Structures are given as structure tokens and as C-alpha cells.
Tab-separated table of C-alpha atoms in Angstrom:
chain	number	residue	atom	x	y	z
A	804	MET	CA	-68.728	-26.851	-0.208
A	805	ASN	CA	-70.028	-24.104	0.252
A	806	PRO	CA	-67.599	-20.901	-0.275
A	807	THR	CA	-68.624	-18.605	2.133
A	808	GLU	CA	-69.038	-21.276	5.423
A	809	GLN	CA	-65.911	-20.304	6.049
A	810	PHE	CA	-66.968	-17.026	6.947
A	811	GLU	CA	-69.452	-18.215	9.328
A	812	LEU	CA	-69.429	-17.401	12.812
A	813	THR	CA	-70.074	-19.624	15.293
A	814	ARG	CA	-70.965	-18.959	19.091
A	815	LEU	CA	-68.632	-20.879	20.937
A	816	ALA	CA	-69.838	-19.365	24.483
A	817	PRO	CA	-72.643	-17.071	23.960
A	818	ILE	CA	-72.700	-14.084	26.413
A	819	HIS	CA	-75.151	-11.034	26.225
A	820	LEU	CA	-74.242	-8.220	28.011
A	821	PHE	CA	-77.151	-4.991	28.703
A	822	GLY	CA	-78.631	-6.375	25.659
A	823	VAL	CA	-76.456	-6.697	23.201
A	824	ASP	CA	-75.051	-9.960	21.701
A	825	ALA	CA	-71.272	-10.440	23.011
A	826	SER	CA	-70.790	-14.202	22.693
A	827	PHE	CA	-67.595	-15.364	22.609
A	828	THR	CA	-67.040	-16.608	18.683
A	829	ASN	CA	-64.551	-18.811	16.427
A	830	ALA	CA	-64.194	-14.911	15.173
A	831	ALA	CA	-63.331	-13.314	18.973
A	832	ALA	CA	-60.688	-16.768	19.020
A	833	PHE	CA	-59.147	-15.546	16.106
A	834	MET	CA	-58.977	-12.515	16.895
A	835	LEU	CA	-57.257	-13.324	20.588
A	836	LEU	CA	-55.008	-15.293	18.708
A	837	ALA	CA	-53.611	-12.619	16.396
A	838	ALA	CA	-53.126	-10.847	19.335
A	839	LEU	CA	-51.336	-13.674	20.856
A	840	GLY	CA	-49.459	-14.120	18.040
A	841	VAL	CA	-47.939	-10.298	18.277
A	842	VAL	CA	-47.878	-10.332	21.836
A	843	ALA	CA	-45.476	-13.456	21.415
A	844	LEU	CA	-43.535	-11.851	19.212
A	845	MET	CA	-42.940	-8.391	20.270
A	846	MET	CA	-42.905	-9.720	23.802
A	847	LEU	CA	-42.096	-13.023	24.874
A	848	ALA	CA	-39.442	-12.709	21.626
A	849	THR	CA	-37.538	-9.112	23.474
A	850	ALA	CA	-37.466	-10.557	27.174
A	851	PRO	CA	-34.073	-11.360	26.866
A	852	ARG	CA	-33.434	-7.787	25.309
A	853	ALA	CA	-30.318	-9.470	24.041
A	854	LEU	CA	-27.707	-7.268	22.726
A	855	VAL	CA	-26.909	-9.644	19.860
A	856	PRO	CA	-30.380	-10.359	19.202
A	857	GLY	CA	-31.862	-14.427	18.451
A	858	ARG	CA	-33.805	-14.631	15.694
A	859	GLY	CA	-37.032	-14.155	17.685
A	860	GLN	CA	-35.769	-10.430	18.421
A	861	ALA	CA	-34.659	-9.588	15.281
A	862	LEU	CA	-37.699	-10.304	14.057
A	863	ALA	CA	-39.710	-7.878	16.560
A	864	GLU	CA	-36.967	-5.208	15.926
A	865	ALA	CA	-36.740	-5.369	11.868
A	866	LEU	CA	-41.001	-4.979	12.244
A	867	TYR	CA	-40.027	-2.416	14.900
A	868	GLU	CA	-37.599	-0.700	12.721
A	869	PHE	CA	-40.139	-0.675	9.776
A	870	VAL	CA	-43.050	0.411	10.844
A	871	ALA	CA	-41.464	3.232	12.261
A	872	SER	CA	-40.073	4.177	9.283
A	873	THR	CA	-43.071	4.172	7.206
A	874	VAL	CA	-44.531	6.011	9.977
A	875	ARG	CA	-42.050	8.767	9.900
A	876	SER	CA	-41.378	9.105	6.181
A	877	THR	CA	-45.062	9.539	5.576
A	878	ALA	CA	-46.547	11.156	9.008
A	879	GLY	CA	-43.075	13.260	9.472
A	880	ALA	CA	-41.605	13.453	13.210
A	881	GLU	CA	-45.012	14.000	14.790
A	882	GLY	CA	-46.728	11.491	13.668
A	883	MET	CA	-44.380	9.386	15.731
A	884	ARG	CA	-46.748	9.907	18.224
A	885	PHE	CA	-49.133	7.584	16.604
A	886	PHE	CA	-46.149	5.031	16.071
A	887	PRO	CA	-47.854	2.951	19.042
A	888	PHE	CA	-51.207	2.958	17.413
A	889	VAL	CA	-49.976	2.196	14.017
A	890	PHE	CA	-47.801	-0.489	14.905
A	891	THR	CA	-49.725	-2.569	16.748
A	892	LEU	CA	-52.725	-2.093	13.668
A	893	PHE	CA	-50.167	-3.195	11.313
A	894	ALA	CA	-48.837	-6.134	13.482
A	895	PHE	CA	-52.683	-7.276	14.452
A	896	LEU	CA	-53.676	-7.118	10.558
A	897	LEU	CA	-50.652	-9.047	9.476
A	898	ILE	CA	-50.714	-11.985	12.007
A	899	ALA	CA	-54.212	-11.839	11.405
A	900	ASN	CA	-53.910	-12.296	7.843
A	901	LEU	CA	-51.064	-14.980	7.961
A	902	ILE	CA	-53.681	-16.609	10.393
A	903	GLY	CA	-56.459	-16.459	8.240
A	904	LEU	CA	-54.100	-18.429	5.261
A	905	VAL	CA	-53.653	-21.878	7.251
A	906	PRO	CA	-56.848	-24.030	6.608
A	907	TYR	CA	-59.301	-24.422	8.865
A	908	THR	CA	-58.820	-21.452	10.526
A	909	PHE	CA	-61.003	-18.087	10.445
A	910	SER	CA	-59.874	-15.237	8.711
A	911	VAL	CA	-60.225	-11.872	11.050
A	912	THR	CA	-59.971	-9.729	8.625
A	913	SER	CA	-62.288	-11.297	5.902
A	914	GLN	CA	-65.340	-9.033	8.381
A	915	ILE	CA	-66.464	-6.354	6.790
A	916	VAL	CA	-67.298	-4.918	10.251
A	917	VAL	CA	-63.799	-5.388	11.687
A	918	THR	CA	-62.461	-3.997	8.819
A	919	PHE	CA	-64.868	-0.721	8.762
A	920	ALA	CA	-63.906	-0.782	12.507
A	921	PHE	CA	-60.654	-0.187	12.369
A	922	ALA	CA	-61.188	2.345	9.375
A	923	ALA	CA	-63.739	4.125	11.289
A	924	PHE	CA	-61.561	4.337	14.329
A	925	VAL	CA	-58.436	5.471	12.038
A	926	ILE	CA	-60.409	8.586	10.440
A	927	SER	CA	-62.204	9.653	13.651
A	928	THR	CA	-58.587	9.535	15.553
A	929	VAL	CA	-57.926	11.869	12.260
A	930	VAL	CA	-60.556	13.967	12.715
A	931	LEU	CA	-60.240	15.033	16.270
A	932	TYR	CA	-56.653	15.041	16.313
A	933	GLY	CA	-56.827	17.468	13.490
A	934	PHE	CA	-59.662	19.701	14.842
A	935	TRP	CA	-57.974	19.230	18.578
A	936	ARG	CA	-54.321	20.060	17.113
A	937	HIS	CA	-55.652	23.070	14.817
A	938	GLY	CA	-59.129	24.332	15.305
A	939	PHE	CA	-61.134	25.412	12.402
A	940	ARG	CA	-57.770	25.215	10.148
A	941	PHE	CA	-58.292	21.770	9.857
A	942	LEU	CA	-60.742	22.688	7.324
A	943	LYS	CA	-58.102	23.422	5.032
A	944	LEU	CA	-57.570	20.363	4.434
A	945	PHE	CA	-60.364	20.897	1.974
A	946	LEU	CA	-58.883	24.007	0.253
A	947	PRO	CA	-55.353	23.185	-1.344
A	948	SER	CA	-53.490	26.423	-1.197
A	949	GLY	CA	-52.019	27.991	-4.079
A	950	VAL	CA	-55.776	26.954	-6.210
A	951	PRO	CA	-57.721	30.222	-7.793
A	952	ALA	CA	-61.598	30.479	-5.841
A	953	PRO	CA	-63.307	29.190	-8.728
A	954	VAL	CA	-61.492	26.114	-9.069
A	955	LEU	CA	-61.704	25.829	-5.260
A	956	LEU	CA	-65.675	26.000	-5.946
A	957	ILE	CA	-64.913	22.903	-7.724
A	958	LEU	CA	-62.290	20.942	-5.917
A	959	ALA	CA	-63.189	21.543	-2.392
A	960	PRO	CA	-66.482	19.233	-3.220
A	961	ILE	CA	-64.043	16.656	-4.301
A	962	GLU	CA	-62.083	17.248	-1.875
A	963	ILE	CA	-64.669	16.430	0.956
A	964	ILE	CA	-66.061	13.522	-0.945
A	965	SER	CA	-62.867	11.493	-1.430
A	966	PHE	CA	-62.538	12.431	2.605
A	967	LEU	CA	-65.458	10.766	3.020
A	968	SER	CA	-65.081	7.853	1.143
A	969	ARG	CA	-62.119	7.351	2.762
A	970	PRO	CA	-63.680	4.798	5.536
A	971	VAL	CA	-64.933	2.914	3.171
A	972	SER	CA	-62.369	2.338	0.644
A	973	LEU	CA	-60.135	1.910	3.533
A	974	SER	CA	-62.431	-0.637	4.830
A	975	VAL	CA	-63.650	-2.599	1.869
A	976	ARG	CA	-60.124	-2.369	0.122
A	977	LEU	CA	-58.855	-5.131	2.688
A	978	PHE	CA	-62.319	-6.366	3.675
A	979	ALA	CA	-62.479	-7.391	-0.103
A	980	ASN	CA	-58.720	-8.336	-1.081
A	981	MET	CA	-58.966	-11.317	2.200
A	982	LEU	CA	-62.450	-12.224	0.676
A	983	ALA	CA	-62.231	-12.821	-2.850
A	984	GLY	CA	-58.516	-13.946	-1.781
A	985	HIS	CA	-60.366	-16.859	0.676
A	986	ILE	CA	-63.181	-17.663	-1.751
A	987	THR	CA	-61.005	-18.204	-4.730
A	988	LEU	CA	-58.884	-20.862	-3.041
A	989	GLN	CA	-61.867	-21.971	-1.766
A	990	VAL	CA	-63.483	-23.035	-5.376
A	991	PHE	CA	-59.879	-23.798	-6.674
A	992	GLY	CA	-59.747	-26.518	-4.391
A	993	GLY	CA	-63.535	-27.464	-4.985
A	994	PHE	CA	-62.796	-28.125	-8.327
A	995	VAL	CA	-59.869	-30.613	-7.657
A	996	LEU	CA	-62.758	-32.405	-5.419
A	997	VAL	CA	-64.914	-32.309	-8.603
A	998	LEU	CA	-62.691	-32.966	-10.855
A	999	THR	CA	-61.310	-36.479	-8.708
A	1000	GLY	CA	-64.515	-37.444	-7.974
A	1001	GLY	CA	-65.557	-37.014	-12.441
A	1002	GLY	CA	-64.254	-40.335	-13.576
A	1003	ILE	CA	-61.763	-39.347	-16.459
A	1004	TRP	CA	-62.171	-35.783	-15.655
A	1005	ALA	CA	-59.697	-36.868	-12.752
A	1006	ILE	CA	-56.505	-36.493	-15.159
A	1007	LEU	CA	-57.682	-32.448	-15.272
A	1008	ALA	CA	-57.466	-31.987	-11.608
A	1009	PRO	CA	-53.750	-31.351	-10.994
A	1010	ILE	CA	-54.435	-28.093	-12.972
A	1011	PRO	CA	-56.284	-26.801	-10.300
A	1012	LEU	CA	-54.560	-28.070	-8.271
A	1013	PHE	CA	-51.165	-26.111	-9.448
A	1014	ALA	CA	-53.603	-22.905	-9.349
A	1015	THR	CA	-54.751	-23.479	-5.720
A	1016	VAL	CA	-50.749	-23.730	-4.483
A	1017	ALA	CA	-49.741	-20.598	-7.091
A	1018	MET	CA	-53.028	-18.745	-5.447
A	1019	PHE	CA	-51.840	-19.326	-1.808
A	1020	ALA	CA	-48.410	-18.180	-3.078
A	1021	LEU	CA	-50.410	-14.813	-4.441
A	1022	GLU	CA	-52.680	-14.974	-1.441
A	1023	LEU	CA	-48.933	-14.685	0.763
A	1024	LEU	CA	-48.324	-11.852	-0.638
A	1025	VAL	CA	-51.783	-10.101	-0.693
A	1026	ALA	CA	-51.952	-10.518	3.279
A	1027	CYS	CA	-48.496	-9.223	3.942
A	1028	LEU	CA	-49.507	-6.167	1.455
A	1029	GLN	CA	-52.476	-5.506	2.440
A	1030	ALA	CA	-51.581	-5.382	6.233
A	1031	PHE	CA	-49.144	-2.594	5.024
A	1032	VAL	CA	-51.142	-0.769	2.894
A	1033	PHE	CA	-53.967	-0.174	6.153
A	1034	ALA	CA	-50.830	1.238	7.639
A	1035	VAL	CA	-49.316	3.337	5.236
A	1036	LEU	CA	-53.221	4.761	4.920
A	1037	THR	CA	-53.275	5.090	8.023
A	1038	CYS	CA	-50.268	7.115	8.385
A	1039	VAL	CA	-51.114	9.426	4.682
A	1040	TYR	CA	-54.254	10.096	6.700
A	1041	LEU	CA	-52.956	11.032	9.967
A	1042	ASN	CA	-50.437	13.148	8.215
A	1043	ASP	CA	-52.721	15.217	7.002
A	1044	ALA	CA	-54.356	15.665	10.217
A	1045	ILE	CA	-50.992	16.482	11.488
A	1046	HIS	CA	-50.269	19.119	8.615
A	1047	PRO	CA	-53.800	20.168	6.859
A	1048	GLY	CA	-52.511	22.353	4.329
A	1049	HIS	CA	-51.364	20.301	1.201
B	658	MET	CA	-72.166	-20.756	-9.047
B	659	ALA	CA	-74.409	-24.181	-8.935
B	660	ILE	CA	-72.000	-24.846	-6.140
B	661	ILE	CA	-73.302	-22.414	-4.089
B	662	ASP	CA	-76.465	-22.511	-5.136
B	663	LEU	CA	-76.936	-26.304	-4.215
B	664	ALA	CA	-75.425	-24.986	-0.370
B	665	ALA	CA	-78.041	-22.265	-0.340
B	666	ALA	CA	-80.772	-24.486	-0.969
B	667	GLU	CA	-79.848	-26.948	1.694
B	668	GLY	CA	-79.933	-24.344	3.554
B	669	ALA	CA	-83.050	-22.783	3.390
B	670	ALA	CA	-84.447	-26.577	3.400
B	671	ARG	CA	-82.453	-27.418	7.021
B	672	ALA	CA	-84.252	-24.256	8.401
B	673	ALA	CA	-87.820	-24.838	6.964
B	674	THR	CA	-87.215	-28.685	8.726
B	675	GLU	CA	-85.563	-27.463	11.735
B	676	GLY	CA	-87.612	-24.252	12.532
B	677	PRO	CA	-86.746	-21.360	13.965
B	678	ALA	CA	-85.154	-22.868	16.862
B	679	ALA	CA	-82.588	-24.305	14.537
B	680	THR	CA	-78.557	-23.853	15.601
B	681	HIS	CA	-77.828	-23.585	11.956
B	682	GLY	CA	-74.458	-21.640	10.809
B	683	THR	CA	-73.950	-18.133	11.856
B	684	LEU	CA	-77.432	-18.245	13.827
B	685	ALA	CA	-78.116	-18.366	17.135
B	686	GLN	CA	-81.301	-17.786	17.238
B	687	GLY	CA	-83.502	-19.040	14.462
B	688	GLY	CA	-84.582	-18.286	10.653
B	689	LYS	CA	-85.601	-14.693	10.677
B	690	GLN	CA	-82.106	-13.667	9.566
B	691	GLU	CA	-81.666	-16.622	7.431
B	692	ALA	CA	-81.877	-14.830	3.833
B	693	SER	CA	-79.312	-12.714	4.617
B	694	SER	CA	-76.951	-15.617	6.815
B	695	ASP	CA	-75.956	-16.495	3.302
B	696	PHE	CA	-73.354	-14.020	2.974
B	697	PRO	CA	-71.941	-14.175	6.917
B	698	PRO	CA	-69.577	-10.936	6.673
B	699	PHE	CA	-73.091	-8.952	5.755
B	700	ASP	CA	-75.218	-10.329	8.431
B	701	PRO	CA	-76.211	-7.919	11.213
B	702	ALA	CA	-76.058	-10.191	14.011
B	703	ASN	CA	-72.734	-10.921	13.448
B	704	PHE	CA	-71.264	-7.323	13.635
B	705	ALA	CA	-71.780	-6.823	17.343
B	706	PRO	CA	-69.642	-9.832	19.073
B	707	GLN	CA	-67.332	-9.133	16.372
B	708	LEU	CA	-66.800	-5.324	17.335
B	709	VAL	CA	-67.184	-6.303	21.132
B	710	TRP	CA	-64.834	-8.852	21.575
B	711	LEU	CA	-62.462	-6.795	19.010
B	712	ALA	CA	-62.541	-3.828	20.939
B	713	LEU	CA	-61.676	-5.553	24.086
B	714	ILE	CA	-58.634	-7.554	22.340
B	715	PHE	CA	-57.100	-4.958	20.362
B	716	GLY	CA	-57.756	-2.311	22.958
B	717	VAL	CA	-55.477	-4.684	25.557
B	718	LEU	CA	-52.914	-5.087	22.577
B	719	TYR	CA	-52.718	-1.681	21.776
B	720	ALA	CA	-52.166	-1.078	26.073
B	721	LEU	CA	-49.368	-3.908	25.591
B	722	MET	CA	-47.158	-2.440	22.568
B	723	ALA	CA	-47.567	0.990	24.003
B	724	ARG	CA	-46.694	0.301	27.000
B	725	ILE	CA	-44.301	-2.328	27.003
B	726	ALA	CA	-43.398	-3.941	24.063
B	727	LEU	CA	-42.248	-0.751	22.091
B	728	PRO	CA	-40.770	1.048	24.615
B	729	ARG	CA	-38.643	-2.293	25.216
B	730	VAL	CA	-37.702	-2.452	21.767
B	731	ALA	CA	-36.630	1.054	21.471
B	732	SER	CA	-34.968	0.613	24.644
B	733	ILE	CA	-33.279	-1.933	23.314
B	734	LEU	CA	-31.753	-0.530	20.139
B	735	SER	CA	-30.598	2.749	21.955
B	736	ASP	CA	-29.009	0.431	24.009
B	737	ARG	CA	-27.062	-1.424	21.045
B	738	GLU	CA	-26.802	1.516	19.602
B	739	SER	CA	-25.257	3.363	22.761
B	740	ALA	CA	-23.308	0.051	23.017
B	741	ILE	CA	-21.504	0.287	19.657
B	742	GLU	CA	-20.876	4.279	19.908
B	743	THR	CA	-18.610	3.447	23.076
B	744	ASP	CA	-17.332	0.560	21.525
B	745	LEU	CA	-16.144	2.160	18.502
B	746	LEU	CA	-15.107	5.100	20.608
B	747	ALA	CA	-12.777	2.729	22.879
B	748	SER	CA	-11.206	1.012	19.566
B	749	ARG	CA	-10.645	4.013	18.134
B	750	GLU	CA	-8.858	5.217	21.306
B	751	LEU	CA	-6.893	2.132	21.730
B	752	GLN	CA	-5.919	2.752	18.090
B	753	ALA	CA	-4.252	6.049	18.117
B	754	LYS	CA	-3.043	4.600	22.004
B	755	ALA	CA	-1.506	2.163	19.514
B	756	GLN	CA	-0.584	3.895	16.814
B	757	SER	CA	1.132	6.249	19.538
B	758	ALA	CA	3.170	3.649	20.991
B	759	ALA	CA	3.912	2.227	17.233
B	760	ALA	CA	5.594	5.526	17.315
B	761	GLU	CA	7.487	5.518	19.826
B	762	ASN	CA	8.729	2.283	19.098
B	763	ASP	CA	10.009	3.485	15.941
B	764	ALA	CA	11.856	6.391	17.088
B	765	THR	CA	13.543	4.580	19.960
B	766	LEU	CA	14.461	1.781	17.259
B	767	ARG	CA	15.855	4.301	14.985
B	768	ALA	CA	17.545	6.030	17.713
B	769	THR	CA	19.708	2.625	19.054
B	770	LYS	CA	20.495	1.715	15.828
B	771	ALA	CA	21.543	5.238	15.280
B	772	ARG	CA	23.827	4.956	18.526
B	773	ALA	CA	24.839	1.286	17.678
B	774	GLN	CA	25.856	2.663	14.135
B	775	ALA	CA	28.161	5.361	16.192
B	776	ILE	CA	29.926	3.008	18.350
B	777	GLY	CA	30.830	0.498	15.291
B	778	ARG	CA	32.383	3.549	13.744
B	779	ALA	CA	34.140	4.514	16.954
B	780	ALA	CA	35.342	0.999	16.996
B	781	GLN	CA	36.491	0.745	13.773
B	782	GLN	CA	38.061	3.571	14.057
B	783	GLN	CA	40.361	2.757	16.836
B	784	ALA	CA	40.586	-0.467	15.276
B	785	SER	CA	42.298	0.922	12.185
B	786	ALA	CA	44.169	3.801	14.659
B	787	GLU	CA	45.993	0.642	16.814
B	788	ALA	CA	46.662	-1.033	13.219
B	789	GLU	CA	48.956	1.750	11.918
B	790	ALA	CA	50.044	2.667	15.064
B	791	ARG	CA	51.501	-0.799	15.711
B	792	ARG	CA	52.111	-1.127	11.529
B	793	VAL	CA	54.900	2.441	12.153
B	794	ALA	CA	56.221	0.932	15.168
B	795	LEU	CA	56.967	-2.263	13.445
B	796	ASP	CA	58.205	-0.669	10.291
B	797	ALA	CA	60.731	1.630	12.304
B	798	GLN	CA	61.924	-1.807	14.033
B	799	PHE	CA	62.289	-3.323	11.089
B	800	SER	CA	64.182	-0.521	9.408
B	801	ALA	CA	66.265	-0.003	12.745
B	802	ARG	CA	67.027	-3.940	12.012
B	803	LEU	CA	67.404	-3.831	8.860
B	804	LYS	CA	70.128	-0.920	9.428
B	805	ALA	CA	72.155	-3.440	12.032
B	806	ALA	CA	72.230	-6.130	9.703
B	807	ASP	CA	73.559	-3.866	6.819
B	808	ALA	CA	76.323	-2.070	9.520
B	809	GLN	CA	76.814	-6.030	10.642
B	810	ILE	CA	77.597	-7.059	6.343
B	811	ALA	CA	79.653	-3.775	5.915
B	812	ALA	CA	81.683	-4.358	9.087
B	813	ALA	CA	82.418	-8.137	8.263
B	814	LYS	CA	82.861	-7.477	4.634
B	815	ALA	CA	85.740	-5.039	5.478
B	816	GLN	CA	87.374	-7.119	7.971
B	817	ALA	CA	86.927	-10.014	5.092
B	818	LEU	CA	88.479	-7.552	2.916
B	819	ALA	CA	91.417	-6.685	5.503
B	820	HIS	CA	92.425	-10.559	6.173
B	821	VAL	CA	92.260	-10.910	2.300
B	822	GLU	CA	96.056	-8.816	2.177
B	823	ASP	CA	97.444	-10.964	5.293
B	824	ILE	CA	96.503	-14.130	3.003
B	825	ALA	CA	97.871	-12.775	-0.262
B	826	GLN	CA	100.878	-11.812	1.932
B	827	ASP	CA	101.235	-15.473	3.338
B	828	ALA	CA	100.596	-16.470	-0.413
B	829	ALA	CA	103.092	-14.409	-1.890
B	830	GLY	CA	105.667	-15.226	1.229
B	831	SER	CA	105.057	-19.507	0.729
B	832	ILE	CA	104.787	-19.009	-3.594
B	833	LEU	CA	108.588	-17.125	-3.000
B	834	GLN	CA	109.816	-19.932	-0.872
B	835	LYS	CA	108.480	-22.485	-2.770
B	836	LEU	CA	110.444	-20.777	-5.336
B	837	THR	CA	113.481	-19.343	-3.774
B	838	GLY	CA	113.802	-22.056	-1.585
B	839	LYS	CA	114.528	-19.486	1.699
B	840	PRO	CA	111.883	-17.821	3.722
B	841	ALA	CA	110.644	-14.219	2.113
B	842	ASP	CA	111.530	-10.947	3.066
B	843	PRO	CA	107.644	-9.974	4.996
B	844	ARG	CA	108.763	-6.619	5.066
B	845	ALA	CA	109.598	-6.198	1.249
B	846	LEU	CA	106.511	-8.398	0.301
B	847	ALA	CA	104.728	-5.201	2.498
B	848	ALA	CA	105.826	-2.524	0.212
B	849	ALA	CA	105.203	-5.097	-2.979
B	850	LEU	CA	101.865	-5.120	-1.684
B	851	GLY	CA	101.578	-1.693	-1.129
B	852	ALA	CA	102.960	-0.955	-4.411
B	853	LEU	CA	100.412	-3.022	-6.197
B	854	LYS	CA	98.081	-1.517	-4.204
B	855	SER	CA	98.358	2.163	-4.924
């Protein structure tokens, strides 16, 4: 009944390359599963290229248009060059989050290293693209226009700190949401077992059971919402790289 | 919390009994990181394998999406849009054609109706004119016949009146013969009748 047991890595195939532990773990297996889920939705379901779409194709088209409109509205038309990345990110996180909710599976996004890798990649993309696109004018990001100089002395450090905290907040938000949700589900489920085995207290066992069901519904929402939030914030940060002047 | 503590103690006990080569939980390489393995997401030994496979899998997924899946969906959507566009255009064209055909049909119908009415009116006029002519002819015929009949009646009347004198003369003659016993003189009778008449 260890609530963190579900986050443990199992090395299914130990591999060491150049002194790096590249073992194929259960985490990698579920990453692969999530990626295959995205491929099944976006490639197998759209293979017929039907004029009148079936269910799978309609879902794929809806996802495409949803992400496309999100990118266009938050990052502008120029942001559409990042659309494939944002789409892959969103679809991968969404499917991984949803797969993680199935009992006995592994939640890829409940590992801080995974979410931080995504966040760090997003922020480095923002920084690199910002400098490549605007040169040193990208630093105007930290100097909001139309603000008097004395205020800038205070504002610029705040802007810099907020920018630097972005990868942390971006990664911790997703990680903590998934982690907390899964632990809560596990603990409530554990209560059911403990109460059921506790003689007369078994009468109370349905209460945490219902709580588990309600929590599961909430977690379903969180799984979709956090994938969306991650994608939207990615778009917002990319928008800063595209249009650094506020 | 008791459950967690229990699990931690259990893990520590197992690590102690099975030694550094134990293949417990997250760690393939023994107990030196055992302390941090209580919370696997923060175990640095877990970072490398996840990062390697994440980069690999996400990279391949990105390539598949960017190269194949998303262009395909985009082409599906644009194909559908253009198909709808052309269909709409064609239907609009057909509608315009149908409307012009309907207008043409209406015009033809109106013209035909007008012609039919004209023909009907002409036929009616002709018929009434013919009837009038026949009526006039028959009228004339009847009045001629009436006149002839009148003349005949007048002639017959005159003839009858002419005979009345003779009959009266005969009757007077025979009355005189009965009274006198001898035939009456016709000349004297005629004179007497002439005297009566005048």
C-alpha cells in the first residue's frame, strides 16, 4: 500500500550506452504507448482521407483544429511555424495523462524529469528563437514599453525573475498535478481496503469508494486541462519570442 | 502517513537483508541510493533512462506528426473546404439556371395563355357575328313570308266578299221566286243590290 509505488521505475531491459543508463523502463514503455496512441489517432484514423470523416478522423480533425486555433489566437500567424511542435506536445501529454489514469499503468507525466525536460526545451526554444529572430532586441521582453525609467529599475528584475521561473512553474505544475492526483486516488483506494478489512468499520467503506469515483472524474478533467495548460503556456511563451515588445 | 512509514521501513529492511546487490524497486544497482528511492520521481538514477527514451520517442513522434500526420490532416481539411466551395458554386449556378428556366417558362406560359384568349375571343366574335347574320336573314325571310301570307289573306277576303254579293243576289232571287212564284229579273236584282250598296 505504498502510494509512491506507482511512480517507481522498473528496468525492463537494462541498456548502458557510453556510460549512460539508457535502460528501457516501464516509463519508456508507456511513453512509447502514448506515442503509439497519438500515431493511431493522427495517422491510422486519418489514413482513409475521407471527405466525410469517420469517428477517428473526426476526432483527429477536431484535435488539429483545436490546437491550430489555440496557437493562432495566442501566438499569432507567425506562431503557426511552431504548430507541429505544440500539437505533438499537447497530443503526447494528453494521451500520456489519460493512459496514466488507467489502473496498473505508469503515468509518464508524474515524473518531474519528463515535465522539466519539456519545459526546459520550450524555454530554450523561446530564448534561441527570440535571439535568432530579433537579436538583442529580444531583451526588450524585460523592458516593457511605455514605462518610466525609475519604474523599470524595479520592473526589469521582476520580469527577469518571472522569465527564469517559467521552466520551473511550467514543469512543476504538470508534475505536481499528476502526482497529487495519483497519490490521492491511491490513498482513497487504500482507505476502502483498510475499512473493508476493519470488521464493523466495513460499513464506512463505500464512502472512500465514492470519493475515489468522484476523484477519478476530477482527475480526468485535470489530465485534459493540464495538457491544455501546458500547450497554451508554451504558445504564450513562444509569443514572447515572436513579439518581444509588450 | 502510517502506511507510508511502514512501506519505507519495509523497503529499508529488505535492502538490509538482501544487501547491496538487491534488485529492489527502482534501482538496479543496490542500496547506495536507497534513501532517495522512497520517492522515485526525485531519484537522480531515474533521470537518464527517461530522458534518453523521451528524446527518442518524442523526436520520432514529432517527425511523424510534422512530416506526415499534420500535413495530411491539413490537406483533408482544405480538400473538404474546396469541395464544399465548388459544390456550393455549382449548386448556385444550377439554382440560377433553374430560376431563369422558371422565368422563361412563366413567360411562355403567359404568352400562350394570351394567345389562347385571343383565339377564344375571335372565335366568340365570329360565332356571334354569324349568329347575328343568320338571325337577320331569318328575320327577313319570316317577314317576307308574313307579308305573302297577309296578301293571300287579303286576296281570299276580297274574293270571299265578291262572292257574298253573288250569294246575296242568288238568295234574294230565290226568296223572290218563293214569294212571287216566278223567277226574278236578275237585272232588277243587280240594280237593287247596287242601290243598297251605295
